[in-house]
Short mmCIF file of N, CA and C in Angstrom, two decimals:
data_model
loop_
_atom_site.label_atom_id
_atom_site.label_comp_id
_atom_site.label_asym_id
_atom_site.label_seq_id
_atom_site.Cartn_x
_atom_site.Cartn_y
_atom_site.Cartn_z
N UNK A 1 0.80 -1.19 0.00
CA UNK A 1 0.00 0.00 0.00
C UNK A 1 0.85 1.26 0.00
N UNK A 2 0.17 2.37 0.06
CA UNK A 2 0.82 3.68 0.03
C UNK A 2 1.81 3.86 1.19
N UNK A 3 1.41 3.43 2.36
CA UNK A 3 2.27 3.61 3.53
C UNK A 3 3.51 2.75 3.43
N UNK A 4 3.38 1.57 2.85
CA UNK A 4 4.55 0.71 2.62
C UNK A 4 5.53 1.38 1.67
N UNK A 5 5.02 1.94 0.58
CA UNK A 5 5.89 2.62 -0.39
C UNK A 5 6.66 3.74 0.31
N UNK A 6 5.96 4.50 1.14
CA UNK A 6 6.62 5.58 1.88
C UNK A 6 7.65 5.03 2.86
N UNK A 7 7.31 3.97 3.55
CA UNK A 7 8.22 3.34 4.52
C UNK A 7 9.51 2.90 3.84
N UNK A 8 9.39 2.26 2.70
CA UNK A 8 10.57 1.74 2.00
C UNK A 8 11.43 2.85 1.40
N UNK A 9 10.83 3.92 0.94
CA UNK A 9 11.55 4.89 0.12
C UNK A 9 11.81 6.24 0.78
N UNK A 10 11.36 6.46 2.00
CA UNK A 10 11.60 7.75 2.64
C UNK A 10 13.11 7.96 2.83
N UNK A 11 13.51 9.21 2.70
CA UNK A 11 14.91 9.56 2.89
C UNK A 11 14.98 11.00 3.39
N UNK A 12 16.13 11.35 3.92
CA UNK A 12 16.33 12.72 4.40
C UNK A 12 16.49 12.77 5.90
N UNK A 13 16.55 14.00 6.44
CA UNK A 13 16.82 14.17 7.87
C UNK A 13 15.77 13.53 8.78
N UNK A 14 14.54 13.41 8.33
CA UNK A 14 13.50 12.80 9.15
C UNK A 14 13.35 11.31 8.94
N UNK A 15 14.35 10.69 8.29
CA UNK A 15 14.24 9.28 7.91
C UNK A 15 13.84 8.38 9.07
N UNK A 16 14.59 8.41 10.16
CA UNK A 16 14.36 7.44 11.23
C UNK A 16 12.96 7.59 11.83
N UNK A 17 12.54 8.81 12.09
CA UNK A 17 11.21 9.03 12.68
C UNK A 17 10.11 8.60 11.71
N UNK A 18 10.24 8.99 10.44
CA UNK A 18 9.20 8.64 9.47
C UNK A 18 9.19 7.16 9.15
N UNK A 19 10.37 6.56 9.02
CA UNK A 19 10.45 5.13 8.73
C UNK A 19 9.71 4.34 9.81
N UNK A 20 9.95 4.68 11.06
CA UNK A 20 9.29 4.00 12.18
C UNK A 20 7.79 4.31 12.21
N UNK A 21 7.42 5.57 11.97
CA UNK A 21 6.00 5.95 11.99
C UNK A 21 5.24 5.24 10.88
N UNK A 22 5.82 5.18 9.69
CA UNK A 22 5.16 4.51 8.57
C UNK A 22 5.00 3.02 8.86
N UNK A 23 5.98 2.41 9.51
CA UNK A 23 5.87 0.99 9.86
C UNK A 23 4.72 0.76 10.84
N UNK A 24 4.61 1.61 11.84
CA UNK A 24 3.49 1.48 12.79
C UNK A 24 2.16 1.62 12.06
N UNK A 25 2.10 2.56 11.11
CA UNK A 25 0.85 2.79 10.39
C UNK A 25 0.49 1.61 9.51
N UNK A 26 1.45 1.07 8.74
CA UNK A 26 1.07 -0.03 7.85
C UNK A 26 0.77 -1.30 8.62
N UNK A 27 1.39 -1.48 9.77
CA UNK A 27 1.07 -2.64 10.61
C UNK A 27 -0.36 -2.54 11.13
N UNK A 28 -0.74 -1.36 11.58
CA UNK A 28 -2.11 -1.13 12.07
C UNK A 28 -3.11 -1.28 10.93
N UNK A 29 -2.76 -0.78 9.75
CA UNK A 29 -3.66 -0.86 8.60
C UNK A 29 -3.91 -2.31 8.18
N UNK A 30 -2.87 -3.15 8.25
CA UNK A 30 -3.03 -4.55 7.87
C UNK A 30 -4.07 -5.22 8.76
N UNK A 31 -3.99 -4.96 10.05
CA UNK A 31 -4.96 -5.53 11.00
C UNK A 31 -6.36 -5.00 10.70
N UNK A 32 -6.46 -3.70 10.40
CA UNK A 32 -7.76 -3.09 10.11
C UNK A 32 -8.38 -3.67 8.86
N UNK A 33 -7.59 -3.84 7.82
CA UNK A 33 -8.11 -4.39 6.56
C UNK A 33 -8.63 -5.80 6.80
N UNK A 34 -7.91 -6.58 7.60
CA UNK A 34 -8.35 -7.94 7.91
C UNK A 34 -9.68 -7.91 8.66
N UNK A 35 -9.81 -7.01 9.62
CA UNK A 35 -11.05 -6.91 10.40
C UNK A 35 -12.23 -6.49 9.51
N UNK A 36 -11.99 -5.54 8.62
CA UNK A 36 -13.05 -5.08 7.71
C UNK A 36 -13.43 -6.19 6.74
N UNK A 37 -12.43 -6.89 6.20
CA UNK A 37 -12.71 -7.99 5.27
C UNK A 37 -13.54 -9.08 5.96
N UNK A 38 -13.21 -9.39 7.20
CA UNK A 38 -13.97 -10.40 7.93
C UNK A 38 -15.40 -9.93 8.21
N UNK A 39 -15.58 -8.63 8.43
CA UNK A 39 -16.94 -8.10 8.63
C UNK A 39 -17.74 -8.22 7.34
N UNK A 40 -17.09 -7.92 6.22
CA UNK A 40 -17.75 -8.06 4.91
C UNK A 40 -18.20 -9.50 4.70
N UNK A 41 -17.32 -10.45 5.04
CA UNK A 41 -17.66 -11.87 4.89
C UNK A 41 -18.79 -12.25 5.84
N UNK A 42 -18.77 -11.72 7.06
CA UNK A 42 -19.84 -12.03 8.03
C UNK A 42 -21.19 -11.55 7.52
N UNK A 43 -21.17 -10.52 6.69
CA UNK A 43 -22.41 -9.99 6.11
C UNK A 43 -22.82 -10.74 4.85
N UNK A 44 -22.01 -11.74 4.45
CA UNK A 44 -22.38 -12.59 3.32
C UNK A 44 -21.84 -12.17 1.97
N UNK A 45 -20.98 -11.16 1.93
CA UNK A 45 -20.40 -10.71 0.67
C UNK A 45 -18.95 -11.18 0.58
N UNK A 46 -18.39 -11.10 -0.61
CA UNK A 46 -16.98 -11.43 -0.81
C UNK A 46 -16.14 -10.19 -0.57
N UNK A 47 -15.02 -10.38 0.13
CA UNK A 47 -14.12 -9.26 0.42
C UNK A 47 -13.26 -8.97 -0.81
N UNK A 48 -13.02 -7.67 -1.09
CA UNK A 48 -12.14 -7.32 -2.21
C UNK A 48 -10.73 -7.79 -1.92
N UNK A 49 -10.00 -8.17 -2.95
CA UNK A 49 -8.66 -8.74 -2.78
C UNK A 49 -7.57 -7.71 -2.65
N UNK A 50 -6.99 -7.60 -1.48
CA UNK A 50 -5.77 -6.84 -1.26
C UNK A 50 -5.95 -5.34 -1.10
N UNK A 51 -4.90 -4.74 -0.54
CA UNK A 51 -4.89 -3.30 -0.30
C UNK A 51 -4.93 -2.52 -1.60
N UNK A 52 -4.28 -3.06 -2.64
CA UNK A 52 -4.27 -2.38 -3.93
C UNK A 52 -5.67 -2.22 -4.49
N UNK A 53 -6.47 -3.28 -4.40
CA UNK A 53 -7.86 -3.20 -4.87
C UNK A 53 -8.67 -2.21 -4.04
N UNK A 54 -8.46 -2.22 -2.73
CA UNK A 54 -9.17 -1.28 -1.87
C UNK A 54 -8.79 0.16 -2.19
N UNK A 55 -7.50 0.39 -2.41
CA UNK A 55 -7.04 1.75 -2.75
C UNK A 55 -7.62 2.19 -4.08
N UNK A 56 -7.65 1.28 -5.04
CA UNK A 56 -8.21 1.60 -6.35
C UNK A 56 -9.70 1.92 -6.22
N UNK A 57 -10.41 1.14 -5.42
CA UNK A 57 -11.84 1.37 -5.21
C UNK A 57 -12.08 2.73 -4.57
N UNK A 58 -11.16 3.16 -3.72
CA UNK A 58 -11.30 4.45 -3.04
C UNK A 58 -10.81 5.62 -3.89
N UNK A 59 -10.25 5.32 -5.06
CA UNK A 59 -9.75 6.37 -5.94
C UNK A 59 -8.44 6.98 -5.49
N UNK A 60 -7.62 6.19 -4.79
CA UNK A 60 -6.34 6.67 -4.28
C UNK A 60 -5.27 6.47 -5.35
N UNK A 61 -4.52 7.54 -5.63
CA UNK A 61 -3.41 7.45 -6.58
C UNK A 61 -2.15 7.09 -5.82
N UNK A 62 -1.28 6.32 -6.46
CA UNK A 62 -0.04 5.92 -5.81
C UNK A 62 0.94 7.07 -5.75
N UNK A 63 1.70 7.10 -4.68
CA UNK A 63 2.77 8.08 -4.50
C UNK A 63 3.97 7.64 -5.33
N UNK A 64 4.68 8.58 -5.90
CA UNK A 64 5.90 8.26 -6.65
C UNK A 64 6.96 7.77 -5.67
N UNK A 65 7.70 6.75 -6.08
CA UNK A 65 8.72 6.18 -5.21
C UNK A 65 9.79 7.20 -4.83
N UNK A 66 10.03 8.18 -5.70
CA UNK A 66 11.09 9.15 -5.45
C UNK A 66 10.58 10.45 -4.84
N UNK A 67 9.37 10.45 -4.32
CA UNK A 67 8.80 11.65 -3.69
C UNK A 67 9.63 12.05 -2.47
N UNK A 68 9.62 13.34 -2.18
CA UNK A 68 10.31 13.82 -0.97
C UNK A 68 9.56 13.34 0.27
N UNK A 69 10.24 13.38 1.40
CA UNK A 69 9.60 12.98 2.66
C UNK A 69 8.36 13.82 2.93
N UNK A 70 8.46 15.13 2.69
CA UNK A 70 7.31 16.01 2.92
C UNK A 70 6.16 15.68 1.99
N UNK A 71 6.47 15.37 0.73
CA UNK A 71 5.42 15.00 -0.23
C UNK A 71 4.76 13.69 0.19
N UNK A 72 5.55 12.76 0.72
CA UNK A 72 4.99 11.49 1.20
C UNK A 72 4.02 11.74 2.35
N UNK A 73 4.44 12.56 3.30
CA UNK A 73 3.59 12.84 4.45
C UNK A 73 2.31 13.53 4.00
N UNK A 74 2.42 14.53 3.11
CA UNK A 74 1.23 15.22 2.62
C UNK A 74 0.31 14.25 1.86
N UNK A 75 0.91 13.36 1.08
CA UNK A 75 0.12 12.37 0.34
C UNK A 75 -0.67 11.49 1.32
N UNK A 76 -0.02 11.06 2.39
CA UNK A 76 -0.70 10.21 3.37
C UNK A 76 -1.77 10.99 4.13
N UNK A 77 -1.56 12.28 4.34
CA UNK A 77 -2.63 13.12 4.92
C UNK A 77 -3.83 13.09 3.98
N UNK A 78 -3.58 13.32 2.69
CA UNK A 78 -4.66 13.35 1.71
C UNK A 78 -5.39 12.01 1.64
N UNK A 79 -4.63 10.91 1.64
CA UNK A 79 -5.23 9.57 1.59
C UNK A 79 -6.09 9.33 2.82
N UNK A 80 -5.58 9.68 3.99
CA UNK A 80 -6.34 9.47 5.22
C UNK A 80 -7.59 10.34 5.27
N UNK A 81 -7.50 11.56 4.75
CA UNK A 81 -8.70 12.41 4.70
C UNK A 81 -9.75 11.81 3.78
N UNK A 82 -9.31 11.25 2.65
CA UNK A 82 -10.25 10.60 1.73
C UNK A 82 -10.88 9.38 2.41
N UNK A 83 -10.07 8.63 3.16
CA UNK A 83 -10.59 7.47 3.87
C UNK A 83 -11.62 7.86 4.92
N UNK A 84 -11.38 8.95 5.63
CA UNK A 84 -12.35 9.41 6.63
C UNK A 84 -13.68 9.71 5.96
N UNK A 85 -13.65 10.36 4.81
CA UNK A 85 -14.88 10.67 4.07
C UNK A 85 -15.59 9.38 3.65
N UNK A 86 -14.84 8.43 3.12
CA UNK A 86 -15.41 7.15 2.68
C UNK A 86 -15.97 6.37 3.86
N UNK A 87 -15.23 6.34 4.96
CA UNK A 87 -15.68 5.62 6.16
C UNK A 87 -16.93 6.27 6.75
N UNK A 88 -17.02 7.59 6.69
CA UNK A 88 -18.21 8.27 7.21
C UNK A 88 -19.44 7.90 6.38
N UNK A 89 -19.27 7.77 5.07
CA UNK A 89 -20.39 7.34 4.22
C UNK A 89 -20.80 5.91 4.57
N UNK A 90 -19.80 5.04 4.77
CA UNK A 90 -20.09 3.65 5.14
C UNK A 90 -20.77 3.59 6.51
N UNK A 91 -20.32 4.44 7.43
CA UNK A 91 -20.94 4.51 8.77
C UNK A 91 -22.41 4.89 8.65
N UNK A 92 -22.69 5.89 7.83
CA UNK A 92 -24.07 6.35 7.66
C UNK A 92 -24.95 5.28 7.01
N UNK A 93 -24.40 4.59 6.01
CA UNK A 93 -25.15 3.50 5.37
C UNK A 93 -25.43 2.37 6.35
N UNK A 94 -24.43 2.05 7.18
CA UNK A 94 -24.62 1.01 8.19
C UNK A 94 -25.69 1.43 9.19
N UNK A 95 -25.68 2.69 9.58
CA UNK A 95 -26.70 3.19 10.50
C UNK A 95 -28.08 3.12 9.89
N UNK A 96 -28.19 3.50 8.61
CA UNK A 96 -29.48 3.42 7.91
C UNK A 96 -29.99 1.99 7.83
N UNK A 97 -29.06 1.03 7.78
CA UNK A 97 -29.42 -0.39 7.68
C UNK A 97 -29.57 -1.05 9.06
N UNK A 98 -29.49 -0.25 10.12
CA UNK A 98 -29.55 -0.77 11.49
C UNK A 98 -28.48 -1.84 11.75
N UNK A 99 -27.31 -1.64 11.16
CA UNK A 99 -26.17 -2.55 11.34
C UNK A 99 -25.18 -1.88 12.30
N UNK A 100 -25.47 -1.98 13.59
CA UNK A 100 -24.66 -1.27 14.57
C UNK A 100 -23.23 -1.79 14.67
N UNK A 101 -23.01 -3.08 14.37
CA UNK A 101 -21.66 -3.61 14.43
C UNK A 101 -20.77 -2.96 13.37
N UNK A 102 -21.28 -2.85 12.14
CA UNK A 102 -20.50 -2.21 11.08
C UNK A 102 -20.36 -0.72 11.37
N UNK A 103 -21.42 -0.12 11.87
CA UNK A 103 -21.37 1.31 12.21
C UNK A 103 -20.29 1.56 13.26
N UNK A 104 -20.22 0.73 14.29
CA UNK A 104 -19.19 0.86 15.32
C UNK A 104 -17.79 0.69 14.73
N UNK A 105 -17.63 -0.29 13.84
CA UNK A 105 -16.34 -0.53 13.20
C UNK A 105 -15.91 0.70 12.40
N UNK A 106 -16.82 1.29 11.67
CA UNK A 106 -16.50 2.48 10.87
C UNK A 106 -16.15 3.66 11.77
N UNK A 107 -16.86 3.83 12.88
CA UNK A 107 -16.56 4.91 13.82
C UNK A 107 -15.15 4.74 14.39
N UNK A 108 -14.80 3.52 14.76
CA UNK A 108 -13.46 3.25 15.30
C UNK A 108 -12.39 3.56 14.26
N UNK A 109 -12.64 3.18 13.01
CA UNK A 109 -11.67 3.45 11.94
C UNK A 109 -11.53 4.95 11.68
N UNK A 110 -12.63 5.66 11.71
CA UNK A 110 -12.58 7.12 11.52
C UNK A 110 -11.68 7.74 12.59
N UNK A 111 -11.84 7.30 13.83
CA UNK A 111 -11.02 7.85 14.92
C UNK A 111 -9.54 7.58 14.69
N UNK A 112 -9.20 6.38 14.24
CA UNK A 112 -7.80 6.05 13.97
C UNK A 112 -7.25 6.94 12.86
N UNK A 113 -8.00 7.10 11.79
CA UNK A 113 -7.51 7.89 10.66
C UNK A 113 -7.44 9.38 11.00
N UNK A 114 -8.35 9.87 11.82
CA UNK A 114 -8.27 11.26 12.26
C UNK A 114 -7.03 11.49 13.11
N UNK A 115 -6.69 10.54 13.97
CA UNK A 115 -5.47 10.65 14.77
C UNK A 115 -4.24 10.61 13.86
N UNK A 116 -4.26 9.74 12.86
CA UNK A 116 -3.14 9.66 11.92
C UNK A 116 -2.97 10.98 11.18
N UNK A 117 -4.07 11.58 10.75
CA UNK A 117 -4.01 12.88 10.07
C UNK A 117 -3.37 13.92 10.98
N UNK A 118 -3.80 13.96 12.22
CA UNK A 118 -3.24 14.91 13.19
C UNK A 118 -1.72 14.71 13.33
N UNK A 119 -1.30 13.45 13.48
CA UNK A 119 0.12 13.16 13.66
C UNK A 119 0.93 13.54 12.42
N UNK A 120 0.42 13.21 11.25
CA UNK A 120 1.13 13.55 10.01
C UNK A 120 1.20 15.06 9.81
N UNK A 121 0.09 15.75 10.06
CA UNK A 121 0.10 17.21 9.93
C UNK A 121 1.04 17.86 10.93
N UNK A 122 1.17 17.26 12.10
CA UNK A 122 2.10 17.79 13.11
C UNK A 122 3.54 17.71 12.62
N UNK A 123 3.85 16.68 11.86
CA UNK A 123 5.19 16.57 11.27
C UNK A 123 5.44 17.69 10.28
N UNK A 124 4.41 18.05 9.52
CA UNK A 124 4.55 19.08 8.48
C UNK A 124 4.56 20.50 9.05
N UNK A 125 4.08 20.68 10.28
CA UNK A 125 3.94 22.03 10.86
C UNK A 125 5.28 22.70 11.10
#
């Protein structure tokens, strides 16, 4: 995914901090994707295959491998903001369908992505 690309290719004075931060983020994202995929299966649908498919479905463009550290961080801010919007729509649909389990899952994911946005923006400040 996008965070993996940033983790592998970040360079510059902030390398160590960003490399570690990106690793924490992609590790958390892997667990989240698994939880969401299992919820989709519990609802009787087939889960989309892989992070790449999910990113494509969300309309996320890939970051260039040679992007600057600041461009990587800004890109991940943008991706997380897009995810918050998408998750909020899913939360509302789940609420309309009286699916409180999915609604709770979406609320929890929104909180994680909002915290990630705050942390990434703090790096850019």
